[in-house]
């Protein structure tokens, strides 16, 4: 299946490659097939991108210049000489095809064998996987991840095979007995899931420290039953019940607990969640050991929101087995979820509202873990949780900071039950392979959109990049706290989107 002329081929690949290269500290994208886009180039301005194609097979040439630093013709001697001058040891090799630029992916791999062997990362997206897999097998190269992706923007069937070979990932064998992971769990009125939530973490080899925000149901009593059986800490915070839920105070307590733990890794974990690594059959503790052995110190997550399709869930039941229909989180607040970290010192969770653990020297693993979220379990549960346990308790000061807005669109008497056909059915490994770029890297979840002035000229691109960096910094966060400066801060934020 060759992408139709004028349709962007393999549209998730550029975002995937940019994320991997940026987080692994690589400098160059060798783009065999011209999947790179101006929009992705703006997101990753630190990367040099060289476009490579088989000009003899092209139906049209790509324009020179932005977003490519250079272009090479695999059919010409000058192009091959220019490729020979590149340093593949600092590069991600991306191969997409068949397309207008690449007629035969397996032939290209053979021609670039030395480069492919030297590059830390190889990404292949192809609708002709058999010869590519045969070449990789013959070369002794084993993909780290295999799944599906779209061959073009209209490809609802995800006809292309996606292969990722990353030499930075260390299997590391089984985690040693002394490798300790602690999930710092927070809860408020989660009696229907708190038991299985703790039990699943313990079964994964993860200890649990629970901070309960003065639940008024049986959450605390159920949790007490796990003391000495994987629950290593149980407390209430703050010191006494309050009228308002103060997320900042709770996050500071999570930071304090983490700093005092004798643990190799910590996980900021809610009671209605389940965490999984990107490898089938590998538990959370073992997955974090692989990350640790690979030299990374933090893990981001893709949020998967499971929705109820009936009212049949029994409190205390296996929520992970019961709820099988989901949607992938696509809102901007769900795209940054760095909630697991190597416990080498104090981390800052509070300034980001709990979305990321910030600390010096952080290296984020390029492949996201899954954050399986079960926020609403039935119609009655949704009504109680949102209107009694959440909205009525929001802290006004934190609301003024833009926190606690995720239920703003919910109205009384709204149905929380969803039609199965409007959701993705979880079929295990089959589903994870089908949505591999989204789950591994968030690729394609939010289509980047930029003003025309940011794409059309060098000064426009330079200003946009500055505004984007500033809007993500601490100075901008401080400006938002002062009412006279909020209007200007909002305008800058809009420019940087």
Short mmCIF file of C-alpha atoms in Angstrom, two decimals, residues 60-354:
data_model
loop_
_atom_site.label_atom_id
_atom_site.label_comp_id
_atom_site.label_asym_id
_atom_site.label_seq_id
_atom_site.Cartn_x
_atom_site.Cartn_y
_atom_site.Cartn_z
CA UNK A 60 8.25 14.63 -7.50
CA UNK A 61 11.22 16.16 -5.70
CA UNK A 62 11.02 17.60 -2.23
CA UNK A 63 11.74 21.33 -1.91
CA UNK A 64 15.17 22.20 -0.50
CA UNK A 65 15.72 23.88 2.85
CA UNK A 66 13.56 23.88 5.97
CA UNK A 67 12.84 21.48 7.61
CA UNK A 68 15.86 19.59 6.19
CA UNK A 69 19.48 20.57 6.76
CA UNK A 70 20.40 18.68 3.61
CA UNK A 71 19.22 16.09 1.11
CA UNK A 72 20.94 13.04 -0.34
CA UNK A 73 20.22 10.96 -3.40
CA UNK A 74 20.76 7.24 -2.86
CA UNK A 75 20.93 6.76 -6.61
CA UNK A 76 23.77 9.24 -7.13
CA UNK A 77 27.46 9.19 -6.22
CA UNK A 78 27.41 12.67 -4.70
CA UNK A 79 24.58 11.67 -2.39
CA UNK A 80 26.41 8.57 -1.24
CA UNK A 81 29.57 10.58 -0.62
CA UNK A 82 27.62 13.09 1.52
CA UNK A 83 26.13 10.25 3.55
CA UNK A 84 29.59 8.83 4.16
CA UNK A 85 30.52 12.07 5.95
CA UNK A 86 27.69 11.76 8.48
CA UNK A 87 28.17 10.32 11.97
CA UNK A 88 25.50 7.64 12.43
CA UNK A 89 26.53 7.03 16.05
CA UNK A 90 24.62 10.21 17.02
CA UNK A 91 21.65 9.54 14.76
CA UNK A 92 18.22 8.01 14.53
CA UNK A 93 17.79 6.31 11.16
CA UNK A 94 14.18 6.56 10.00
CA UNK A 95 13.05 4.54 6.99
CA UNK A 96 9.52 4.89 5.60
CA UNK A 97 8.26 3.28 2.44
CA UNK A 98 7.16 2.35 -0.09
CA UNK A 99 6.47 6.02 -0.79
CA UNK A 100 7.25 8.66 -3.36
CA UNK A 101 10.79 8.79 -2.02
CA UNK A 102 11.55 5.12 -1.35
CA UNK A 103 10.47 2.35 -3.70
CA UNK A 104 12.14 -0.63 -1.99
CA UNK A 105 12.82 -0.35 1.78
CA UNK A 106 14.72 -3.63 2.04
CA UNK A 107 17.06 -2.59 -0.78
CA UNK A 108 17.70 0.72 1.01
CA UNK A 109 18.53 -1.13 4.24
CA UNK A 110 21.04 -3.28 2.44
CA UNK A 111 22.64 -0.19 0.87
CA UNK A 112 22.86 1.58 4.21
CA UNK A 113 23.90 -1.45 6.26
CA UNK A 114 26.96 0.17 7.84
CA UNK A 115 24.91 3.20 8.86
CA UNK A 116 22.07 1.08 10.25
CA UNK A 117 24.47 -1.02 12.32
CA UNK A 118 26.19 2.06 13.76
CA UNK A 119 23.05 4.07 14.59
CA UNK A 120 21.68 3.78 18.15
CA UNK A 121 18.08 3.73 16.89
CA UNK A 122 16.41 2.42 13.72
CA UNK A 123 12.73 3.11 13.00
CA UNK A 124 11.06 1.44 10.02
CA UNK A 125 7.47 2.01 8.90
CA UNK A 126 6.52 -0.03 5.87
CA UNK A 127 3.61 -1.67 4.10
CA UNK A 128 6.02 -4.34 2.81
CA UNK A 129 7.29 -5.80 6.10
CA UNK A 130 8.30 -9.30 4.99
CA UNK A 131 11.50 -8.40 3.10
CA UNK A 132 12.43 -5.84 5.78
CA UNK A 133 12.03 -8.40 8.57
CA UNK A 134 13.96 -10.95 6.53
CA UNK A 135 16.84 -8.49 6.08
CA UNK A 136 16.89 -7.60 9.79
CA UNK A 137 16.90 -11.28 10.74
CA UNK A 138 19.73 -12.00 8.34
CA UNK A 139 21.69 -9.09 9.78
CA UNK A 140 21.15 -10.35 13.33
CA UNK A 141 19.10 -7.27 14.31
CA UNK A 142 16.16 -7.79 16.67
CA UNK A 143 13.46 -5.08 16.92
CA UNK A 144 12.74 -3.78 20.42
CA UNK A 145 9.09 -3.03 19.55
CA UNK A 146 6.82 -4.21 16.73
CA UNK A 147 3.35 -2.86 15.98
CA UNK A 148 1.18 -0.99 13.51
CA UNK A 149 0.89 2.58 12.28
CA UNK A 150 -0.92 4.49 9.57
CA UNK A 151 0.49 4.39 6.05
CA UNK A 152 -1.16 7.74 5.35
CA UNK A 153 -3.58 10.16 6.96
CA UNK A 154 -6.62 8.31 5.63
CA UNK A 155 -5.47 4.85 6.75
CA UNK A 156 -8.01 3.83 9.37
CA UNK A 157 -6.91 0.21 9.13
CA UNK A 158 -3.30 0.99 10.11
CA UNK A 159 -1.89 -0.95 7.21
CA UNK A 160 1.79 -0.24 7.93
CA UNK A 161 4.09 -2.26 10.17
CA UNK A 162 6.17 -0.24 12.64
CA UNK A 163 9.55 -1.58 13.80
CA UNK A 164 11.76 0.10 16.41
CA UNK A 165 15.26 -1.13 17.16
CA UNK A 166 16.85 0.75 20.07
CA UNK A 167 20.26 -0.29 21.35
CA UNK A 168 19.98 1.89 24.47
CA UNK A 169 17.46 -0.50 26.05
CA UNK A 170 19.09 -3.00 28.38
CA UNK A 171 17.08 -6.09 29.20
CA UNK A 172 19.27 -6.43 32.27
CA UNK A 173 17.81 -9.81 33.24
CA UNK A 174 15.65 -10.14 36.34
CA UNK A 175 15.79 -7.33 38.86
CA UNK A 176 17.99 -8.19 41.84
CA UNK A 177 16.34 -8.86 45.19
CA UNK A 178 17.57 -5.54 46.56
CA UNK A 179 15.98 -3.42 43.84
CA UNK A 180 13.09 -1.69 45.58
CA UNK A 181 10.18 0.24 44.08
CA UNK A 182 7.63 2.06 46.24
CA UNK A 183 4.34 3.46 44.94
CA UNK A 184 3.23 6.47 46.98
CA UNK A 185 -0.53 6.20 46.62
CA UNK A 186 -3.03 8.93 47.44
CA UNK A 187 -6.73 8.33 48.04
CA UNK A 188 -10.05 9.86 48.96
CA UNK A 189 -13.21 7.70 49.08
CA UNK A 190 -11.94 4.87 46.88
CA UNK A 191 -13.27 1.92 48.91
CA UNK A 192 -14.48 0.08 45.81
CA UNK A 193 -10.98 -0.17 44.28
CA UNK A 194 -8.41 0.43 47.02
CA UNK A 195 -8.01 -3.26 47.91
CA UNK A 196 -7.32 -4.62 44.41
CA UNK A 197 -5.25 -1.53 43.57
CA UNK A 198 -2.82 -2.23 46.43
CA UNK A 199 -2.89 -5.98 45.78
CA UNK A 200 -1.95 -5.58 42.11
CA UNK A 201 1.06 -3.41 42.95
CA UNK A 202 2.24 -5.87 45.58
CA UNK A 203 1.86 -8.74 43.09
CA UNK A 204 4.15 -6.74 40.77
CA UNK A 205 6.79 -6.63 43.51
CA UNK A 206 6.05 -2.98 44.35
CA UNK A 207 5.65 -1.77 47.95
CA UNK A 208 2.92 0.78 48.72
CA UNK A 209 2.84 3.82 51.01
CA UNK A 210 -0.73 5.18 51.23
CA UNK A 211 -1.56 8.81 52.02
CA UNK A 212 -5.29 9.07 52.61
CA UNK A 213 -6.94 12.50 52.43
CA UNK A 214 -9.41 11.72 55.25
CA UNK A 215 -11.76 9.43 53.35
CA UNK A 216 -15.28 9.26 54.78
CA UNK A 217 -15.93 5.73 53.50
CA UNK A 218 -14.12 2.44 54.17
CA UNK A 219 -10.94 3.24 52.20
CA UNK A 220 -8.64 3.58 55.22
CA UNK A 221 -9.96 0.46 56.98
CA UNK A 222 -9.57 -1.68 53.87
CA UNK A 223 -6.02 -0.43 53.37
CA UNK A 224 -5.11 -1.31 56.97
CA UNK A 225 -5.61 -4.98 56.12
CA UNK A 226 -2.52 -4.79 53.86
CA UNK A 227 -0.12 -3.58 56.56
CA UNK A 228 2.72 -6.08 56.70
CA UNK A 229 1.61 -7.51 53.34
CA UNK A 230 3.16 -4.98 50.97
CA UNK A 231 1.70 -1.83 52.51
CA UNK A 232 4.77 -0.29 54.13
CA UNK A 233 3.23 3.03 55.20
CA UNK A 234 -0.27 4.30 56.01
CA UNK A 235 -1.10 7.85 57.05
CA UNK A 236 -3.70 10.57 56.81
CA UNK A 237 -2.89 14.00 55.43
CA UNK A 238 -3.26 16.81 56.39
CA UNK A 239 -3.24 16.49 60.19
CA UNK A 240 -7.00 16.97 60.40
CA UNK A 241 -9.92 16.99 57.92
CA UNK A 242 -10.46 20.20 55.93
CA UNK A 243 -13.37 21.62 53.93
CA UNK A 244 -11.26 21.88 50.77
CA UNK A 245 -9.01 19.45 48.96
CA UNK A 246 -5.57 21.05 48.68
CA UNK A 247 -3.60 19.24 46.01
CA UNK A 248 -0.47 21.31 46.61
CA UNK A 249 -0.33 20.25 50.25
CA UNK A 250 -0.84 16.61 49.33
CA UNK A 251 1.89 16.72 46.67
CA UNK A 252 4.33 18.24 49.14
CA UNK A 253 3.62 15.33 51.46
CA UNK A 254 4.32 12.89 48.61
CA UNK A 255 7.65 14.67 48.04
CA UNK A 256 8.51 14.39 51.74
CA UNK A 257 7.62 10.71 51.92
CA UNK A 258 9.64 9.91 48.80
CA UNK A 259 12.72 11.71 50.12
CA UNK A 260 12.60 9.62 53.29
CA UNK A 261 12.14 6.23 51.65
CA UNK A 262 14.86 3.64 51.30
CA UNK A 263 13.77 2.91 47.73
CA UNK A 264 15.49 2.84 44.35
CA UNK A 265 12.44 4.15 42.46
CA UNK A 266 9.25 5.94 43.50
CA UNK A 267 5.92 6.17 41.69
CA UNK A 268 3.32 8.90 42.26
CA UNK A 269 0.22 6.72 42.06
CA UNK A 270 -3.53 7.24 42.48
CA UNK A 271 -5.83 4.56 43.86
CA UNK A 272 -7.83 4.27 40.62
CA UNK A 273 -4.83 3.51 38.41
CA UNK A 274 -2.80 0.63 37.08
CA UNK A 275 0.73 1.08 35.69
CA UNK A 276 2.36 -1.09 33.03
CA UNK A 277 5.66 -0.98 31.16
CA UNK A 278 5.83 -1.15 27.35
CA UNK A 279 6.86 -4.82 27.32
CA UNK A 280 4.21 -7.55 27.37
CA UNK A 281 4.40 -9.83 30.39
CA UNK A 282 6.90 -7.62 32.26
CA UNK A 283 5.64 -6.28 35.60
CA UNK A 284 6.12 -2.72 36.82
CA UNK A 285 9.12 -3.43 39.05
CA UNK A 286 10.92 -5.40 36.32
CA UNK A 287 10.09 -2.72 33.73
CA UNK A 288 11.59 0.00 35.93
CA UNK A 289 14.69 -2.15 36.38
CA UNK A 290 15.14 -2.15 32.59
CA UNK A 291 14.81 1.63 32.56
CA UNK A 292 17.34 1.93 35.38
CA UNK A 293 19.82 -0.38 33.64
CA UNK A 294 19.43 1.63 30.44
CA UNK A 295 20.67 4.78 32.21
CA UNK A 296 17.41 6.74 32.53
CA UNK A 297 16.00 8.20 35.72
CA UNK A 298 12.34 9.05 35.02
CA UNK A 299 9.35 7.61 33.19
CA UNK A 300 6.55 9.38 31.34
CA UNK A 301 3.14 7.76 30.78
CA UNK A 302 0.39 7.60 28.20
CA UNK A 303 -3.00 7.95 29.91
CA UNK A 304 -5.61 5.36 28.97
CA UNK A 305 -9.03 6.25 30.38
CA UNK A 306 -11.30 3.23 30.81
CA UNK A 307 -15.01 4.03 30.70
CA UNK A 308 -18.04 2.15 32.09
CA UNK A 309 -20.47 0.71 29.57
CA UNK A 310 -22.84 -0.62 32.28
CA UNK A 311 -23.45 -0.46 36.02
CA UNK A 312 -22.29 -3.98 36.78
CA UNK A 313 -18.96 -3.43 38.51
CA UNK A 314 -18.96 -4.95 42.00
CA UNK A 315 -17.06 -2.95 44.66
CA UNK A 316 -13.84 -4.72 45.57
CA UNK A 317 -13.74 -6.55 42.24
CA UNK A 318 -10.93 -6.71 39.71
CA UNK A 319 -11.44 -3.37 37.97
CA UNK A 320 -8.67 -4.07 35.46
CA UNK A 321 -10.39 -7.24 34.27
CA UNK A 322 -13.91 -5.76 34.32
CA UNK A 323 -13.42 -2.54 32.37
CA UNK A 324 -12.30 -3.34 28.82
CA UNK A 325 -13.20 -0.24 26.80
CA UNK A 326 -11.09 2.90 26.77
CA UNK A 327 -10.03 6.07 25.06
CA UNK A 328 -6.50 7.42 24.97
CA UNK A 329 -6.03 10.75 26.76
CA UNK A 330 -5.56 13.49 24.18
CA UNK A 331 -5.92 16.69 26.20
CA UNK A 332 -2.76 18.69 26.80
CA UNK A 333 -2.86 18.11 30.56
CA UNK A 334 -2.67 14.34 30.00
CA UNK A 335 0.29 14.37 27.61
CA UNK A 336 2.86 15.06 30.34
CA UNK A 337 2.80 12.40 33.06
CA UNK A 338 6.35 11.94 34.40
CA UNK A 339 5.25 10.18 37.56
CA UNK A 340 7.96 7.58 38.20
CA UNK A 341 11.52 8.51 39.09
CA UNK A 342 14.81 7.20 40.38
CA UNK A 343 14.97 8.11 44.05
CA UNK A 344 18.27 9.95 44.26
CA UNK A 345 17.08 13.00 46.21
CA UNK A 346 14.28 15.52 46.57
CA UNK A 347 11.91 15.97 43.63
CA UNK A 348 9.46 18.77 42.85
CA UNK A 349 5.95 17.56 42.08
CA UNK A 350 4.03 20.57 43.33
CA UNK A 351 4.97 23.23 40.80
CA UNK A 352 3.52 21.15 37.93
CA UNK A 353 0.38 20.14 39.82
CA UNK A 354 1.69 16.59 40.02
#
